[in-house]
Amino acid sequence: RSGRCPVNLRWVIFHQKESLEENGAIIRFGKRRWLVDEDRFINWLRENGSSFSTPSRKIN
């Protein structure tokens, strides 16, 4: 493991929150914080990573 998240974690939580919670990959901790179960999150990415699109960057 490289120690770096393979995706923008904030973006994924914002757009896929319900699915991540259902799979136990994240749980709410306080008002604005999330706890992430790394193994479940990586498994969720493997199963669902191709079913959602990431925002494209504008190239100037």
Coordinates of N, CA and C in Angstrom, one line a residue:
R1 N 0.8 -1.2 0.0 CA 0.0 0.0 0.0 C 0.9 1.2 0.0
S2 N 0.5 2.2 -0.8 CA 1.3 3.4 -0.9 C 1.0 4.4 0.2
G3 N -0.1 4.3 0.9 CA -0.4 5.3 1.9 C -1.2 6.4 1.4
R4 N -1.5 6.4 0.1 CA -2.3 7.4 -0.6 C -3.6 6.8 -1.1
C5 N -4.7 7.6 -0.9 CA -6.0 7.2 -1.4 C -6.0 7.2 -2.9
P6 N -6.6 6.2 -3.6 CA -6.6 6.1 -5.0 C -7.6 7.0 -5.7
V7 N -8.5 7.7 -4.9 CA -9.5 8.6 -5.4 C -9.6 9.8 -4.5
N8 N -10.3 10.8 -4.9 CA -10.5 12.0 -4.0 C -11.6 11.5 -3.0
L9 N -11.2 11.3 -1.8 CA -12.1 10.7 -0.8 C -13.3 11.6 -0.5
R10 N -13.1 12.9 -0.5 CA -14.3 13.8 -0.2 C -15.3 13.7 -1.3
W11 N -14.8 13.7 -2.6 CA -15.7 13.6 -3.7 C -16.6 12.3 -3.6
V12 N -15.9 11.2 -3.4 CA -16.6 9.9 -3.3 C -17.6 9.9 -2.2
I13 N -17.2 10.4 -1.0 CA -18.2 10.4 0.1 C -19.4 11.3 -0.2
F14 N -19.1 12.4 -0.8 CA -20.2 13.3 -1.2 C -21.2 12.7 -2.2
H15 N -20.7 12.0 -3.2 CA -21.6 11.5 -4.2 C -22.0 10.1 -4.0
Q16 N -21.3 9.3 -3.2 CA -21.7 7.9 -3.0 C -21.9 7.5 -1.5
K17 N -22.3 8.5 -0.7 CA -22.4 8.4 0.7 C -23.3 7.2 1.2
E18 N -24.5 7.1 0.6 CA -25.5 6.1 1.0 C -24.9 4.7 0.7
S19 N -24.4 4.5 -0.5 CA -23.8 3.2 -0.8 C -22.6 2.8 0.1
L20 N -21.8 3.8 0.4 CA -20.6 3.5 1.3 C -21.1 3.2 2.7
E21 N -22.1 3.9 3.2 CA -22.6 3.6 4.5 C -23.3 2.2 4.6
E22 N -24.1 1.9 3.5 CA -24.7 0.6 3.5 C -23.7 -0.6 3.5
N23 N -22.6 -0.4 2.9 CA -21.5 -1.4 2.9 C -20.6 -1.4 4.1
G24 N -20.8 -0.4 5.0 CA -20.0 -0.3 6.2 C -18.6 0.2 5.9
A25 N -18.4 0.9 4.8 CA -17.1 1.5 4.4 C -16.9 2.8 5.2
I26 N -17.9 3.5 5.5 CA -17.8 4.7 6.3 C -18.9 4.8 7.3
I27 N -18.6 5.5 8.4 CA -19.6 5.8 9.4 C -19.4 7.3 9.8
R28 N -20.5 8.0 10.1 CA -20.4 9.4 10.6 C -19.8 9.4 12.0
F29 N -18.9 10.3 12.2 CA -18.3 10.5 13.5 C -18.4 12.0 13.8
G30 N -19.4 12.3 14.6 CA -19.6 13.7 14.9 C -20.5 14.4 13.9
K31 N -20.4 15.7 13.7 CA -21.3 16.4 12.8 C -20.7 16.4 11.4
R32 N -19.4 16.6 11.2 CA -18.9 16.7 9.9 C -17.8 15.8 9.5
R33 N -17.5 14.8 10.4 CA -16.4 13.9 10.1 C -16.9 12.5 9.8
W34 N -16.0 11.7 9.1 CA -16.4 10.4 8.8 C -15.2 9.5 9.2
L35 N -15.5 8.3 9.6 CA -14.5 7.2 9.9 C -14.6 6.3 8.7
V36 N -13.4 5.9 8.2 CA -13.4 5.1 7.0 C -12.7 3.8 7.3
D37 N -13.4 2.7 7.0 CA -12.8 1.4 7.2 C -12.1 1.1 5.9
E38 N -10.8 1.1 5.9 CA -9.9 1.1 4.7 C -10.2 -0.2 3.9
D39 N -10.3 -1.4 4.5 CA -10.5 -2.6 3.8 C -11.8 -2.6 3.1
R40 N -12.9 -2.2 3.8 CA -14.2 -2.2 3.2 C -14.3 -1.1 2.1
F41 N -13.6 0.0 2.3 CA -13.6 1.0 1.3 C -13.0 0.6 0.0
I42 N -11.8 -0.1 0.1 CA -11.1 -0.6 -1.1 C -11.9 -1.7 -1.7
N43 N -12.6 -2.5 -1.0 CA -13.5 -3.5 -1.6 C -14.6 -2.9 -2.3
W44 N -15.2 -1.8 -1.7 CA -16.3 -1.1 -2.3 C -15.8 -0.5 -3.6
L45 N -14.6 0.1 -3.6 CA -14.1 0.6 -4.9 C -13.9 -0.4 -5.9
R46 N -13.5 -1.6 -5.6 CA -13.3 -2.7 -6.5 C -14.6 -3.1 -7.1
E47 N -15.7 -3.1 -6.3 CA -17.0 -3.6 -6.8 C -17.7 -2.5 -7.5
N48 N -17.6 -1.2 -7.1 CA -18.4 -0.1 -7.6 C -17.7 1.0 -8.4
G49 N -16.4 0.9 -8.4 CA -15.5 1.9 -8.9 C -15.8 2.3 -10.4
S50 N -16.2 1.3 -11.2 CA -16.5 1.5 -12.6 C -17.9 2.1 -12.8
S51 N -18.8 2.1 -11.8 CA -20.2 2.4 -12.0 C -20.4 3.9 -11.8
F52 N -19.4 4.7 -11.4 CA -19.6 6.1 -11.2 C -18.5 6.8 -11.9
S53 N -18.8 8.1 -12.4 CA -17.8 8.8 -13.1 C -17.2 9.9 -12.3
T54 N -15.9 10.2 -12.5 CA -15.3 11.2 -11.8 C -15.3 12.5 -12.6
P55 N -15.3 13.7 -12.0 CA -15.3 14.9 -12.8 C -14.1 15.1 -13.6
S56 N -14.3 15.6 -14.8 CA -13.1 15.8 -15.7 C -12.5 17.2 -15.4
R57 N -11.2 17.2 -15.5 CA -10.5 18.5 -15.3 C -10.5 19.3 -16.6
K58 N -10.6 20.6 -16.5 CA -10.5 21.5 -17.6 C -9.0 21.8 -17.9
I59 N -8.6 21.6 -19.1 CA -7.2 21.8 -19.5 C -7.2 23.1 -20.3
N60 N -6.4 24.0 -19.8 CA -6.3 25.3 -20.5 C -5.3 25.3 -21.5

